[in-house]
Coordinates of N, CA and C in Angstrom, one line a residue:
X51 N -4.1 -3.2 -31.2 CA -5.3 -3.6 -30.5 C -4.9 -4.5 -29.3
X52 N -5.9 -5.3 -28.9 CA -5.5 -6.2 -28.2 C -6.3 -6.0 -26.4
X53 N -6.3 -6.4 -25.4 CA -6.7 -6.1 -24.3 C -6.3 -4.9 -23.8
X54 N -6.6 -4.7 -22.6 CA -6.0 -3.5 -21.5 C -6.6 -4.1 -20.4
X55 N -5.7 -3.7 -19.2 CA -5.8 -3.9 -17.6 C -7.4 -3.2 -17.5
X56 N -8.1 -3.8 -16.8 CA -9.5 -3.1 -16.0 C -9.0 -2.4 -14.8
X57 N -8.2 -2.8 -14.1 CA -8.2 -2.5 -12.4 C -6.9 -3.4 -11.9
X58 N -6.2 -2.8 -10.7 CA -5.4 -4.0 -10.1 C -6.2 -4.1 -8.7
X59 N -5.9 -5.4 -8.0 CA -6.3 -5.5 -6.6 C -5.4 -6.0 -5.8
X60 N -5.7 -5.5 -4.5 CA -4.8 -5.6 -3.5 C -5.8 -6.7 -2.1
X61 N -5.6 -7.4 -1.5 CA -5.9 -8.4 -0.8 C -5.6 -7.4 0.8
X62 N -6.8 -7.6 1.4 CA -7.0 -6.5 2.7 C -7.8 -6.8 4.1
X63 N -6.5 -7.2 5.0 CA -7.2 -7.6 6.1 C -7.8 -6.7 6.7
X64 N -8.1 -5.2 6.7 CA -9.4 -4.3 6.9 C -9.4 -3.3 6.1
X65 N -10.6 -3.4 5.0 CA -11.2 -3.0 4.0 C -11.6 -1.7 4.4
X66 N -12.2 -1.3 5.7 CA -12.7 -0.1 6.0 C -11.4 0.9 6.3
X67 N -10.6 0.4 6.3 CA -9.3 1.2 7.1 C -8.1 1.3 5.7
X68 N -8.6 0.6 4.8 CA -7.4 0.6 4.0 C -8.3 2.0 3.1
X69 N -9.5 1.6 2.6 CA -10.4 3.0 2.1 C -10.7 3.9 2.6
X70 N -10.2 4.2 3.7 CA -9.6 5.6 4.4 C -8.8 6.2 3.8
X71 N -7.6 5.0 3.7 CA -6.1 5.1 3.3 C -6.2 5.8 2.0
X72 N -6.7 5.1 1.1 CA -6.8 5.2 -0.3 C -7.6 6.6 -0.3
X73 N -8.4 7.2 0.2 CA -9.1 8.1 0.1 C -8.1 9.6 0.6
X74 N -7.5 9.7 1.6 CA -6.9 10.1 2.1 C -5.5 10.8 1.4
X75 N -5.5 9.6 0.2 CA -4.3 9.5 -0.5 C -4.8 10.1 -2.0
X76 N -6.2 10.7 -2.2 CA -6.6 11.0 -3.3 C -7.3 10.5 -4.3
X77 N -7.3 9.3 -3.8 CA -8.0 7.7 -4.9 C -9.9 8.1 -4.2
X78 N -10.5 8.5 -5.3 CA -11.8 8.6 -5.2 C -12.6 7.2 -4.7
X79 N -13.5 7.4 -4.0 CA -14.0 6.1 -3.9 C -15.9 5.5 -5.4
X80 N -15.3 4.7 -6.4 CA -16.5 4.6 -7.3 C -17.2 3.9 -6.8
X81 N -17.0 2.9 -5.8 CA -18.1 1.6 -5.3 C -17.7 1.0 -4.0
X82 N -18.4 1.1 -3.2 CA -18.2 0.3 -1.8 C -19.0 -0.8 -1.7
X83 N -18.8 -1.8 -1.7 CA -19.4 -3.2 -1.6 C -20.0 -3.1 -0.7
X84 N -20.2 -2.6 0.6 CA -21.0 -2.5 1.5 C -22.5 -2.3 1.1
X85 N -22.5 -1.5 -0.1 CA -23.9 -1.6 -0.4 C -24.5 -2.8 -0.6
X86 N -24.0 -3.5 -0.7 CA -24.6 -5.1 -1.2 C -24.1 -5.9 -0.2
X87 N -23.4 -5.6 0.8 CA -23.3 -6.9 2.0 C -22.0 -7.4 2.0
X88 N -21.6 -6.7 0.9 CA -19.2 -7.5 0.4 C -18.8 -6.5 1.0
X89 N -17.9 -7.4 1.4 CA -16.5 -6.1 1.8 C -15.1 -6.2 0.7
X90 N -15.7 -5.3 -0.2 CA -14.5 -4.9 -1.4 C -15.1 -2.9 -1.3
X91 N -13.7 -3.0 -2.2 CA -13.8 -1.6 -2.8 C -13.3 -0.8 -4.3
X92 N -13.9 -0.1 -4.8 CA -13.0 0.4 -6.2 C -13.0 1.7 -6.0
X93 N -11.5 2.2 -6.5 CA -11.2 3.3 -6.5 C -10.5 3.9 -7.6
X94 N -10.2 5.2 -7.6 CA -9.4 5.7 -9.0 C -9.1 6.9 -8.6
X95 N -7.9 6.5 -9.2 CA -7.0 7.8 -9.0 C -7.1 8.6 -10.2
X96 N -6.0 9.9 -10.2 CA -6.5 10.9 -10.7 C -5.8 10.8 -12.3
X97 N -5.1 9.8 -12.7 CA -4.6 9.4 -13.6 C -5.7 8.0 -14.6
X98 N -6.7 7.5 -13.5 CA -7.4 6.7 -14.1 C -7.3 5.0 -13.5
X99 N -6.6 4.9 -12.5 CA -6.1 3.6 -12.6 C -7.2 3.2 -11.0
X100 N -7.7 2.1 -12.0 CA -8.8 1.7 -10.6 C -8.3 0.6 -9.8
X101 N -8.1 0.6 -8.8 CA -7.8 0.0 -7.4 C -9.2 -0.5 -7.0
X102 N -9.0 -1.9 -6.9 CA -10.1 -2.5 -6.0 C -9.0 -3.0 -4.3
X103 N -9.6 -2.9 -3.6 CA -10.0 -3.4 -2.3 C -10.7 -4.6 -2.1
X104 N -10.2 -5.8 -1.8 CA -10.7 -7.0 -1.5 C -10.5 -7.2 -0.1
X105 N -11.4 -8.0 0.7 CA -11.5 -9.0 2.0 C -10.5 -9.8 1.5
X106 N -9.4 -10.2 2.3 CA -8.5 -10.9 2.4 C -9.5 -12.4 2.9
X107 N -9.8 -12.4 3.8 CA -11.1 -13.2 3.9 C -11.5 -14.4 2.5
X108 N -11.5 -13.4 1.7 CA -11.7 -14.0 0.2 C -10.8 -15.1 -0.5
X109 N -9.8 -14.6 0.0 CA -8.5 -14.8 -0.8 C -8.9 -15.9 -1.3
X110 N -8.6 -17.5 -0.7 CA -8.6 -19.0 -1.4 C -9.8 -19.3 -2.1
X111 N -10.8 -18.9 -1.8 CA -12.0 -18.8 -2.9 C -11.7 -18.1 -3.8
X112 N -11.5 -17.2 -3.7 CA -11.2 -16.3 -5.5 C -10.3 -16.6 -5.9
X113 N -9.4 -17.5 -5.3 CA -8.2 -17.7 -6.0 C -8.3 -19.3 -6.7
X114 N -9.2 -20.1 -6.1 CA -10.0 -21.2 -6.7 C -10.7 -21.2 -8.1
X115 N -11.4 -19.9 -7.7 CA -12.6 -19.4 -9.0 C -11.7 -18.9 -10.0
X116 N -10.5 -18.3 -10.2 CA -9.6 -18.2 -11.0 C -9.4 -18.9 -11.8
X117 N -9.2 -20.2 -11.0 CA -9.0 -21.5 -11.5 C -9.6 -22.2 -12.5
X118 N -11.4 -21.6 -11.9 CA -12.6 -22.4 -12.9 C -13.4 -23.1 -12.0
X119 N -12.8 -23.2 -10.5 CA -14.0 -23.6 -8.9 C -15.2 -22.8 -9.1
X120 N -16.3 -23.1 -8.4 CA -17.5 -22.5 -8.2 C -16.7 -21.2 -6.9
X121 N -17.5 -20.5 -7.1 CA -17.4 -19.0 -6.3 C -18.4 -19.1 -4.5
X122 N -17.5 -19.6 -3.7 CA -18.3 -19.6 -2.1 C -17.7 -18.3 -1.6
X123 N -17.9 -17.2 -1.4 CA -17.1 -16.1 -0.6 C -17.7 -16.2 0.4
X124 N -17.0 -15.3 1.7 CA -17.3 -15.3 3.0 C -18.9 -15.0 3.0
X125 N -19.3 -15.4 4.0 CA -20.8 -14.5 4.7 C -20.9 -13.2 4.2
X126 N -22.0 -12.5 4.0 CA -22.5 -11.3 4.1 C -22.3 -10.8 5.3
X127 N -21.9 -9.6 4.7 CA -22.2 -8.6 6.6 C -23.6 -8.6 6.8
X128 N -23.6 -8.1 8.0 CA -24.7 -8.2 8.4 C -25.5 -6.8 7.7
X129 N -27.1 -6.8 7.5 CA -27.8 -5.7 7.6 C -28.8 -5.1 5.9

């Protein structure tokens, strides 16, 4: 028994350009944050392994919140 990995992530100074990449490369896209105003992404390949897409933007806040910090991420996009 015991846990298993959810997803790995990768830190991404353009989100829209890296999920091209990833798409391009066969990684389906399951969620684009854009619907909600984030700039993240999850994907999965055809083996199962989900790749998120993070705003690099993010980075020292989520890496605070890791910690047990309160959660401030960047602005919303616009719209």
């Amino acid at each position: 028994a015991g846990g298993h990995m959810h997803h790995v992530g990768y830190w991404s100074d353009d989100v829209p350009s890296d999920r091209d990449s990833l798409d391009h490369l066969g990684l389906s896209l399951e969620m684009d944050g854009a619907s909600i105003g984030r700039t993240f992404t999850y994907h999965r390949d055809r083996h199962g392994l989900r790749v998120e897409l993070i705003d690099a933007r993010n980075r020292q806040a989520l890496e605070a919140w890791f910690k047990g910090a309160r959660l401030h991420l960047s602005p919303r996009l616009p719209g």
